[in-house]
Amino acid sequence: MLYTNLILTACLVLAVNLVECKKLPDFIPQCKKNDPKFDQCVLKAIEAVRPQLNKGIPKIRVPALEPLVIPQLNITRNLPNLDVKAYLSNIKVIGANTFSVTKLKCDTEALVLEMTVRLPLITATCNYDVDGRLLVIPLKGKGEFKGNFTDIVADVKGTGEIVSSKKGVKYVNIKTVRSKIKVGGQQSKVVNTDGDRNNEIITNTAFTFINQNWRQVLQVITPIMEETADAIIKSMGNNILRAIPYSELLPQ
């Protein structure tokens, strides 16, 4: 379930970009700052761009979504119910382009965005190297992971601010991102590849427990999912916005 945040990140960064970015390819409708139907315009823009998302949109730095590829991710936590060091690599997520934005509220003056994103099903695969403990279950070994996640809902609120470059050009900067993520269901499996029989037994035992008690496990790891998603959304979003002056982001 830690992998769910990766796909949500891609979808949410895309939506933030479409809300704020006005230097867009011709196939994306323009949305004016003072348009009383600004939110509806953005939703239409998201649907207009959907056919382009499988391969990505380099002009506005949107990555390919089918599959969404994340080269690597490091996770380190030392908490009462989760003490773990994990290195994930070659992460691939299928199903990103099935997202829907079911709620969108933009304040173009205060630079505040609230939205709800839903995903019916995603499949994630990766290589893992993990050592630690989840609740009372040890985690140890290297291998391959595959998981299916269903009925995902993310409520997100982001705030922005206007900053100036050394040359005096104004840009929008994402100041804060806060997300709440819910997962309706999951099923995952692993194949241990490090050749250690003891690690294989430990890993299989852990994932049997996770699949049988995934709601309890989800309560433990959801804050990490949300924290990771928030950090990645902010980083990726600001990378996009730094290339576009404020005067072009929200024209009158």
PDB file of C-alpha atoms in Angstrom:
ATOM      1  CA  MET A   1       0.000   0.000   0.000  1.00  0.00           C
ATOM      2  CA  LEU A   2       2.991   2.321   0.246  1.00  0.00           C
ATOM      3  CA  TYR A   3       2.986   2.319  -3.560  1.00  0.00           C
ATOM      4  CA  THR A   4      -0.443   3.943  -3.788  1.00  0.00           C
ATOM      5  CA  ASN A   5       1.018   7.377  -3.086  1.00  0.00           C
ATOM      6  CA  LEU A   6       3.144   7.213  -6.256  1.00  0.00           C
ATOM      7  CA  ILE A   7       0.207   7.121  -8.618  1.00  0.00           C
ATOM      8  CA  LEU A   8      -1.697   9.699  -6.586  1.00  0.00           C
ATOM      9  CA  THR A   9       1.304  11.980  -6.833  1.00  0.00           C
ATOM     10  CA  ALA A  10       1.269  11.871 -10.628  1.00  0.00           C
ATOM     11  CA  CYS A  11      -2.463  12.571 -10.811  1.00  0.00           C
ATOM     12  CA  LEU A  12      -2.387  15.381  -8.271  1.00  0.00           C
ATOM     13  CA  VAL A  13       0.640  17.115  -9.789  1.00  0.00           C
ATOM     14  CA  LEU A  14      -1.101  16.992 -13.156  1.00  0.00           C
ATOM     15  CA  ALA A  15      -4.215  18.617 -11.727  1.00  0.00           C
ATOM     16  CA  VAL A  16      -2.209  21.305  -9.897  1.00  0.00           C
ATOM     17  CA  ASN A  17      -0.350  22.039 -13.115  1.00  0.00           C
ATOM     18  CA  LEU A  18      -3.539  22.394 -15.139  1.00  0.00           C
ATOM     19  CA  VAL A  19      -5.039  24.673 -12.516  1.00  0.00           C
ATOM     20  CA  GLU A  20      -2.072  27.026 -12.363  1.00  0.00           C
ATOM     21  CA  CYS A  21      -0.264  26.643 -15.668  1.00  0.00           C
ATOM     22  CA  LYS A  22      -1.520  28.745 -18.544  1.00  0.00           C
ATOM     23  CA  LYS A  23       1.384  28.285 -20.933  1.00  0.00           C
ATOM     24  CA  LEU A  24      -0.146  25.086 -22.247  1.00  0.00           C
ATOM     25  CA  PRO A  25      -0.194  23.136 -25.504  1.00  0.00           C
ATOM     26  CA  ASP A  26      -2.975  24.024 -27.928  1.00  0.00           C
ATOM     27  CA  PHE A  27      -5.051  20.944 -27.087  1.00  0.00           C
ATOM     28  CA  ILE A  28      -5.650  22.188 -23.517  1.00  0.00           C
ATOM     29  CA  PRO A  29      -8.421  24.806 -23.046  1.00  0.00           C
ATOM     30  CA  GLN A  30      -7.424  28.155 -21.512  1.00  0.00           C
ATOM     31  CA  CYS A  31      -8.969  29.090 -18.146  1.00  0.00           C
ATOM     32  CA  LYS A  32      -9.119  32.766 -17.172  1.00  0.00           C
ATOM     33  CA  LYS A  33      -8.503  33.840 -13.585  1.00  0.00           C
ATOM     34  CA  ASN A  34     -11.763  35.810 -13.269  1.00  0.00           C
ATOM     35  CA  ASP A  35     -13.960  33.241 -15.022  1.00  0.00           C
ATOM     36  CA  PRO A  36     -16.935  32.565 -12.686  1.00  0.00           C
ATOM     37  CA  LYS A  37     -16.824  28.966 -13.927  1.00  0.00           C
ATOM     38  CA  PHE A  38     -13.079  28.600 -13.440  1.00  0.00           C
ATOM     39  CA  ASP A  39     -13.368  25.269 -11.609  1.00  0.00           C
ATOM     40  CA  GLN A  40     -15.503  23.753 -14.367  1.00  0.00           C
ATOM     41  CA  CYS A  41     -13.029  25.025 -16.959  1.00  0.00           C
ATOM     42  CA  VAL A  42     -10.169  23.262 -15.198  1.00  0.00           C
ATOM     43  CA  LEU A  43     -12.126  20.001 -15.028  1.00  0.00           C
ATOM     44  CA  LYS A  44     -12.751  20.214 -18.774  1.00  0.00           C
ATOM     45  CA  ALA A  45      -9.057  20.897 -19.330  1.00  0.00           C
ATOM     46  CA  ILE A  46      -8.139  17.770 -17.384  1.00  0.00           C
ATOM     47  CA  GLU A  47     -10.426  15.665 -19.573  1.00  0.00           C
ATOM     48  CA  ALA A  48      -9.073  17.329 -22.717  1.00  0.00           C
ATOM     49  CA  VAL A  49      -5.523  16.360 -21.802  1.00  0.00           C
ATOM     50  CA  ARG A  50      -6.326  12.782 -20.748  1.00  0.00           C
ATOM     51  CA  PRO A  51      -5.587  11.198 -24.189  1.00  0.00           C
ATOM     52  CA  GLN A  52      -2.063  12.672 -24.043  1.00  0.00           C
ATOM     53  CA  LEU A  53      -1.217  11.310 -20.609  1.00  0.00           C
ATOM     54  CA  ASN A  54      -0.180   7.782 -21.499  1.00  0.00           C
ATOM     55  CA  LYS A  55       3.013   9.075 -23.123  1.00  0.00           C
ATOM     56  CA  GLY A  56       3.324  12.189 -20.963  1.00  0.00           C
ATOM     57  CA  ILE A  57       3.538  15.867 -21.908  1.00  0.00           C
ATOM     58  CA  PRO A  58       7.202  16.970 -21.921  1.00  0.00           C
ATOM     59  CA  LYS A  59       6.318  20.619 -22.629  1.00  0.00           C
ATOM     60  CA  ILE A  60       4.753  20.969 -19.186  1.00  0.00           C
ATOM     61  CA  ARG A  61       6.918  18.285 -17.542  1.00  0.00           C
ATOM     62  CA  VAL A  62       4.081  15.814 -16.953  1.00  0.00           C
ATOM     63  CA  PRO A  63       5.480  12.257 -16.847  1.00  0.00           C
ATOM     64  CA  ALA A  64       4.041   9.323 -18.786  1.00  0.00           C
ATOM     65  CA  LEU A  65       1.262   7.690 -16.783  1.00  0.00           C
ATOM     66  CA  GLU A  66       0.986   4.285 -18.491  1.00  0.00           C
ATOM     67  CA  PRO A  67       2.963   2.991 -16.898  1.00  0.00           C
ATOM     68  CA  LEU A  68       4.104   5.531 -14.359  1.00  0.00           C
ATOM     69  CA  VAL A  69       7.773   4.776 -13.670  1.00  0.00           C
ATOM     70  CA  ILE A  70       9.586   5.824 -10.499  1.00  0.00           C
ATOM     71  CA  PRO A  71      13.301   4.872 -10.575  1.00  0.00           C
ATOM     72  CA  GLN A  72      13.723   4.535  -6.810  1.00  0.00           C
ATOM     73  CA  LEU A  73      12.301   5.380  -3.415  1.00  0.00           C
ATOM     74  CA  ASN A  74      13.910   5.214   0.032  1.00  0.00           C
ATOM     75  CA  ILE A  75      11.746   4.757   3.118  1.00  0.00           C
ATOM     76  CA  THR A  76      13.150   5.033   6.642  1.00  0.00           C
ATOM     77  CA  ARG A  77      10.929   5.151   9.711  1.00  0.00           C
ATOM     78  CA  ASN A  78      11.519   4.496  13.415  1.00  0.00           C
ATOM     79  CA  LEU A  79       8.067   4.422  14.981  1.00  0.00           C
ATOM     80  CA  PRO A  80       6.461   2.227  17.671  1.00  0.00           C
ATOM     81  CA  ASN A  81       4.473   0.209  15.110  1.00  0.00           C
ATOM     82  CA  LEU A  82       6.812   0.592  12.136  1.00  0.00           C
ATOM     83  CA  ASP A  83      10.597   0.404  12.320  1.00  0.00           C
ATOM     84  CA  VAL A  84      11.870  -0.082   8.787  1.00  0.00           C
ATOM     85  CA  LYS A  85      14.504   0.743   6.202  1.00  0.00           C
ATOM     86  CA  ALA A  86      13.401  -0.015   2.653  1.00  0.00           C
ATOM     87  CA  TYR A  87      14.857   0.657  -0.773  1.00  0.00           C
ATOM     88  CA  LEU A  88      12.400   0.301  -3.670  1.00  0.00           C
ATOM     89  CA  SER A  89      13.577   0.367  -7.281  1.00  0.00           C
ATOM     90  CA  ASN A  90      12.187  -0.032 -10.789  1.00  0.00           C
ATOM     91  CA  ILE A  91       8.739   0.969  -9.561  1.00  0.00           C
ATOM     92  CA  LYS A  92       5.998   0.707 -12.188  1.00  0.00           C
ATOM     93  CA  VAL A  93       2.349   1.619 -11.699  1.00  0.00           C
ATOM     94  CA  ILE A  94      -0.408   0.659 -14.141  1.00  0.00           C
ATOM     95  CA  GLY A  95      -3.836   2.286 -14.076  1.00  0.00           C
ATOM     96  CA  ALA A  96      -2.835   5.903 -13.500  1.00  0.00           C
ATOM     97  CA  ASN A  97      -4.889   7.268 -16.360  1.00  0.00           C
ATOM     98  CA  THR A  98      -8.131   5.924 -14.900  1.00  0.00           C
ATOM     99  CA  PHE A  99      -8.186   8.718 -12.319  1.00  0.00           C
ATOM    100  CA  SER A 100     -11.141  11.048 -11.952  1.00  0.00           C
ATOM    101  CA  VAL A 101     -11.348  14.411 -10.196  1.00  0.00           C
ATOM    102  CA  THR A 102     -14.683  14.348  -8.380  1.00  0.00           C
ATOM    103  CA  LYS A 103     -14.267  17.614  -6.485  1.00  0.00           C
ATOM    104  CA  LEU A 104     -12.332  20.762  -7.320  1.00  0.00           C
ATOM    105  CA  LYS A 105     -12.368  24.148  -5.613  1.00  0.00           C
ATOM    106  CA  CYS A 106      -9.897  26.864  -6.581  1.00  0.00           C
ATOM    107  CA  ASP A 107      -9.293  30.264  -5.000  1.00  0.00           C
ATOM    108  CA  THR A 108      -7.192  32.053  -7.604  1.00  0.00           C
ATOM    109  CA  GLU A 109      -6.657  35.117  -5.388  1.00  0.00           C
ATOM    110  CA  ALA A 110      -5.518  33.287  -2.252  1.00  0.00           C
ATOM    111  CA  LEU A 111      -3.825  30.535  -4.309  1.00  0.00           C
ATOM    112  CA  VAL A 112      -5.642  27.713  -2.524  1.00  0.00           C
ATOM    113  CA  LEU A 113      -6.651  24.453  -4.190  1.00  0.00           C
ATOM    114  CA  GLU A 114      -8.885  21.712  -2.767  1.00  0.00           C
ATOM    115  CA  MET A 115      -9.641  18.552  -4.710  1.00  0.00           C
ATOM    116  CA  THR A 116     -10.706  14.921  -4.473  1.00  0.00           C
ATOM    117  CA  VAL A 117      -9.135  12.324  -6.772  1.00  0.00           C
ATOM    118  CA  ARG A 118     -10.449   8.772  -7.207  1.00  0.00           C
ATOM    119  CA  LEU A 119      -8.786   5.710  -8.736  1.00  0.00           C
ATOM    120  CA  PRO A 120     -10.748   2.462  -9.261  1.00  0.00           C
ATOM    121  CA  LEU A 121      -7.734   0.152  -9.605  1.00  0.00           C
ATOM    122  CA  ILE A 122      -3.967   0.372  -9.837  1.00  0.00           C
ATOM    123  CA  THR A 123      -1.330  -2.341 -10.082  1.00  0.00           C
ATOM    124  CA  ALA A 124       2.157  -1.669  -8.744  1.00  0.00           C
ATOM    125  CA  THR A 125       5.360  -3.681  -9.157  1.00  0.00           C
ATOM    126  CA  CYS A 126       8.871  -3.049  -7.876  1.00  0.00           C
ATOM    127  CA  ASN A 127      12.075  -4.561  -6.572  1.00  0.00           C
ATOM    128  CA  TYR A 128      12.567  -4.212  -2.825  1.00  0.00           C
ATOM    129  CA  ASP A 129      15.291  -4.459  -0.206  1.00  0.00           C
ATOM    130  CA  VAL A 130      13.777  -4.200   3.268  1.00  0.00           C
ATOM    131  CA  ASP A 131      14.839  -4.676   6.876  1.00  0.00           C
ATOM    132  CA  GLY A 132      12.657  -3.860   9.845  1.00  0.00           C
ATOM    133  CA  ARG A 133       9.415  -4.548  11.660  1.00  0.00           C
ATOM    134  CA  LEU A 134       5.711  -3.877  11.021  1.00  0.00           C
ATOM    135  CA  LEU A 135       3.691  -4.107  14.251  1.00  0.00           C
ATOM    136  CA  VAL A 136       5.113  -7.379  15.667  1.00  0.00           C
ATOM    137  CA  ILE A 137       5.972  -8.873  12.254  1.00  0.00           C
ATOM    138  CA  PRO A 138       9.636  -8.837  11.096  1.00  0.00           C
ATOM    139  CA  LEU A 139      10.410  -7.655   7.547  1.00  0.00           C
ATOM    140  CA  LYS A 140      13.646  -8.743   5.915  1.00  0.00           C
ATOM    141  CA  GLY A 141      14.928  -9.644   2.462  1.00  0.00           C
ATOM    142  CA  LYS A 142      15.233  -8.707  -1.184  1.00  0.00           C
ATOM    143  CA  GLY A 143      12.770  -9.544  -3.917  1.00  0.00           C
ATOM    144  CA  GLU A 144       9.967  -8.559  -6.245  1.00  0.00           C
ATOM    145  CA  PHE A 145       6.649  -7.049  -5.170  1.00  0.00           C
ATOM    146  CA  LYS A 146       3.296  -6.918  -6.948  1.00  0.00           C
ATOM    147  CA  GLY A 147       0.134  -5.393  -5.530  1.00  0.00           C
ATOM    148  CA  ASN A 148      -3.388  -4.497  -6.640  1.00  0.00           C
ATOM    149  CA  PHE A 149      -5.115  -1.563  -4.932  1.00  0.00           C
ATOM    150  CA  THR A 150      -8.787  -0.679  -5.399  1.00  0.00           C
ATOM    151  CA  ASP A 151     -11.192   2.180  -4.674  1.00  0.00           C
ATOM    152  CA  ILE A 152      -8.562   4.776  -3.816  1.00  0.00           C
ATOM    153  CA  VAL A 153      -9.707   8.238  -2.725  1.00  0.00           C
ATOM    154  CA  ALA A 154      -7.404  11.183  -1.980  1.00  0.00           C
ATOM    155  CA  ASP A 155      -8.560  14.507  -0.535  1.00  0.00           C
ATOM    156  CA  VAL A 156      -5.910  17.163  -1.058  1.00  0.00           C
ATOM    157  CA  LYS A 157      -5.489  20.799  -0.071  1.00  0.00           C
ATOM    158  CA  GLY A 158      -2.627  22.896  -1.380  1.00  0.00           C
ATOM    159  CA  THR A 159      -1.637  26.501  -0.761  1.00  0.00           C
ATOM    160  CA  GLY A 160       0.609  28.710  -2.849  1.00  0.00           C
ATOM    161  CA  GLU A 161       2.514  31.960  -2.644  1.00  0.00           C
ATOM    162  CA  ILE A 162       4.055  34.387  -5.109  1.00  0.00           C
ATOM    163  CA  VAL A 163       7.854  34.555  -5.126  1.00  0.00           C
ATOM    164  CA  SER A 164      10.286  36.607  -7.203  1.00  0.00           C
ATOM    165  CA  SER A 165      13.418  35.517  -9.023  1.00  0.00           C
ATOM    166  CA  LYS A 166      16.707  37.430  -8.849  1.00  0.00           C
ATOM    167  CA  LYS A 167      15.639  39.179 -12.043  1.00  0.00           C
ATOM    168  CA  GLY A 168      12.349  40.271 -10.482  1.00  0.00           C
ATOM    169  CA  VAL A 169      10.134  37.807 -12.360  1.00  0.00           C
ATOM    170  CA  LYS A 170       7.218  36.557 -10.253  1.00  0.00           C
ATOM    171  CA  TYR A 171       6.353  32.863 -10.001  1.00  0.00           C
ATOM    172  CA  VAL A 172       3.878  30.746  -8.065  1.00  0.00           C
ATOM    173  CA  ASN A 173       5.431  28.501  -5.426  1.00  0.00           C
ATOM    174  CA  ILE A 174       3.561  25.638  -3.758  1.00  0.00           C
ATOM    175  CA  LYS A 175       3.824  26.402  -0.054  1.00  0.00           C
ATOM    176  CA  THR A 176       1.979  23.514   1.606  1.00  0.00           C
ATOM    177  CA  VAL A 177       0.295  20.270   0.575  1.00  0.00           C
ATOM    178  CA  ARG A 178      -1.878  18.167   2.874  1.00  0.00           C
ATOM    179  CA  SER A 179      -3.509  14.943   1.703  1.00  0.00           C
ATOM    180  CA  LYS A 180      -5.810  12.326   3.204  1.00  0.00           C
ATOM    181  CA  ILE A 181      -5.717   8.959   1.439  1.00  0.00           C
ATOM    182  CA  LYS A 182      -8.178   6.066   1.696  1.00  0.00           C
ATOM    183  CA  VAL A 183      -7.739   2.640   0.085  1.00  0.00           C
ATOM    184  CA  GLY A 184     -10.806   0.442  -0.334  1.00  0.00           C
ATOM    185  CA  GLY A 185      -8.993  -2.861  -0.839  1.00  0.00           C
ATOM    186  CA  GLN A 186      -5.647  -4.457  -1.610  1.00  0.00           C
ATOM    187  CA  GLN A 187      -4.004  -7.769  -2.446  1.00  0.00           C
ATOM    188  CA  SER A 188      -0.233  -8.131  -2.662  1.00  0.00           C
ATOM    189  CA  LYS A 189       2.400 -10.810  -3.115  1.00  0.00           C
ATOM    190  CA  VAL A 190       6.186 -11.040  -3.077  1.00  0.00           C
ATOM    191  CA  VAL A 191       8.900 -13.290  -4.454  1.00  0.00           C
ATOM    192  CA  ASN A 192      12.054 -13.335  -2.346  1.00  0.00           C
ATOM    193  CA  THR A 193      15.163 -13.371  -4.543  1.00  0.00           C
ATOM    194  CA  ASP A 194      18.095 -13.064  -2.131  1.00  0.00           C
ATOM    195  CA  GLY A 195      18.534 -16.841  -1.822  1.00  0.00           C
ATOM    196  CA  ASP A 196      18.176 -16.832   1.965  1.00  0.00           C
ATOM    197  CA  ARG A 197      15.583 -19.403   3.031  1.00  0.00           C
ATOM    198  CA  ASN A 198      15.056 -17.762   6.420  1.00  0.00           C
ATOM    199  CA  ASN A 199      14.384 -14.382   4.799  1.00  0.00           C
ATOM    200  CA  GLU A 200      11.964 -16.037   2.387  1.00  0.00           C
ATOM    201  CA  ILE A 201       9.997 -17.517   5.288  1.00  0.00           C
ATOM    202  CA  ILE A 202       9.987 -14.170   7.113  1.00  0.00           C
ATOM    203  CA  THR A 203       8.805 -12.303   4.001  1.00  0.00           C
ATOM    204  CA  ASN A 204       6.056 -14.787   3.154  1.00  0.00           C
ATOM    205  CA  THR A 205       4.826 -14.754   6.745  1.00  0.00           C
ATOM    206  CA  ALA A 206       4.771 -10.952   6.753  1.00  0.00           C
ATOM    207  CA  PHE A 207       2.768 -10.634   3.548  1.00  0.00           C
ATOM    208  CA  THR A 208       0.326 -13.340   4.604  1.00  0.00           C
ATOM    209  CA  PHE A 209      -0.293 -11.236   7.700  1.00  0.00           C
ATOM    210  CA  ILE A 210      -0.597  -8.045   5.647  1.00  0.00           C
ATOM    211  CA  ASN A 211      -3.145  -9.558   3.258  1.00  0.00           C
ATOM    212  CA  GLN A 212      -5.207 -10.966   6.128  1.00  0.00           C
ATOM    213  CA  ASN A 213      -5.025  -7.821   8.277  1.00  0.00           C
ATOM    214  CA  TRP A 214      -4.597  -5.092   5.679  1.00  0.00           C
ATOM    215  CA  ARG A 215      -6.989  -2.634   7.320  1.00  0.00           C
ATOM    216  CA  GLN A 216      -4.991  -2.750  10.545  1.00  0.00           C
ATOM    217  CA  VAL A 217      -1.768  -2.412   8.561  1.00  0.00           C
ATOM    218  CA  LEU A 218      -3.224   0.492   6.596  1.00  0.00           C
ATOM    219  CA  GLN A 219      -3.846   2.440   9.797  1.00  0.00           C
ATOM    220  CA  VAL A 220      -0.135   2.194  10.533  1.00  0.00           C
ATOM    221  CA  ILE A 221       1.232   3.133   7.114  1.00  0.00           C
ATOM    222  CA  THR A 222      -1.344   5.699   5.919  1.00  0.00           C
ATOM    223  CA  PRO A 223       0.421   8.656   7.611  1.00  0.00           C
ATOM    224  CA  ILE A 224       3.630   7.655   5.801  1.00  0.00           C
ATOM    225  CA  MET A 225       1.783   7.396   2.486  1.00  0.00           C
ATOM    226  CA  GLU A 226       0.334  10.864   2.998  1.00  0.00           C
ATOM    227  CA  GLU A 227       3.605  12.425   4.140  1.00  0.00           C
ATOM    228  CA  THR A 228       5.488  10.942   1.189  1.00  0.00           C
ATOM    229  CA  ALA A 229       2.813  12.004  -1.292  1.00  0.00           C
ATOM    230  CA  ASP A 230       2.776  15.562   0.067  1.00  0.00           C
ATOM    231  CA  ALA A 231       6.545  15.928  -0.259  1.00  0.00           C
ATOM    232  CA  ILE A 232       6.662  14.550  -3.806  1.00  0.00           C
ATOM    233  CA  ILE A 233       3.691  16.627  -4.977  1.00  0.00           C
ATOM    234  CA  LYS A 234       5.306  19.791  -3.632  1.00  0.00           C
ATOM    235  CA  SER A 235       8.678  19.028  -5.214  1.00  0.00           C
ATOM    236  CA  MET A 236       7.307  18.015  -8.617  1.00  0.00           C
ATOM    237  CA  GLY A 237       4.760  20.818  -8.692  1.00  0.00           C
ATOM    238  CA  ASN A 238       7.327  23.504  -7.956  1.00  0.00           C
ATOM    239  CA  ASN A 239       9.628  22.083 -10.609  1.00  0.00           C
ATOM    240  CA  ILE A 240       6.826  22.693 -13.112  1.00  0.00           C
ATOM    241  CA  LEU A 241       5.861  26.131 -11.822  1.00  0.00           C
ATOM    242  CA  ARG A 242       9.382  27.555 -11.742  1.00  0.00           C
ATOM    243  CA  ALA A 243       9.397  27.537 -15.528  1.00  0.00           C
ATOM    244  CA  ILE A 244       6.270  29.686 -15.914  1.00  0.00           C
ATOM    245  CA  PRO A 245       5.948  33.360 -14.838  1.00  0.00           C
ATOM    246  CA  TYR A 246       2.961  34.274 -12.671  1.00  0.00           C
ATOM    247  CA  SER A 247       1.682  36.661 -15.348  1.00  0.00           C
ATOM    248  CA  GLU A 248       1.194  33.652 -17.619  1.00  0.00           C
ATOM    249  CA  LEU A 249      -0.170  31.339 -14.930  1.00  0.00           C
ATOM    250  CA  LEU A 250      -3.266  33.312 -14.001  1.00  0.00           C
ATOM    251  CA  PRO A 251      -4.110  35.814 -16.727  1.00  0.00           C
ATOM    252  CA  GLN A 252      -7.101  38.068 -16.226  1.00  0.00           C
TER     253      GLN A 252
END
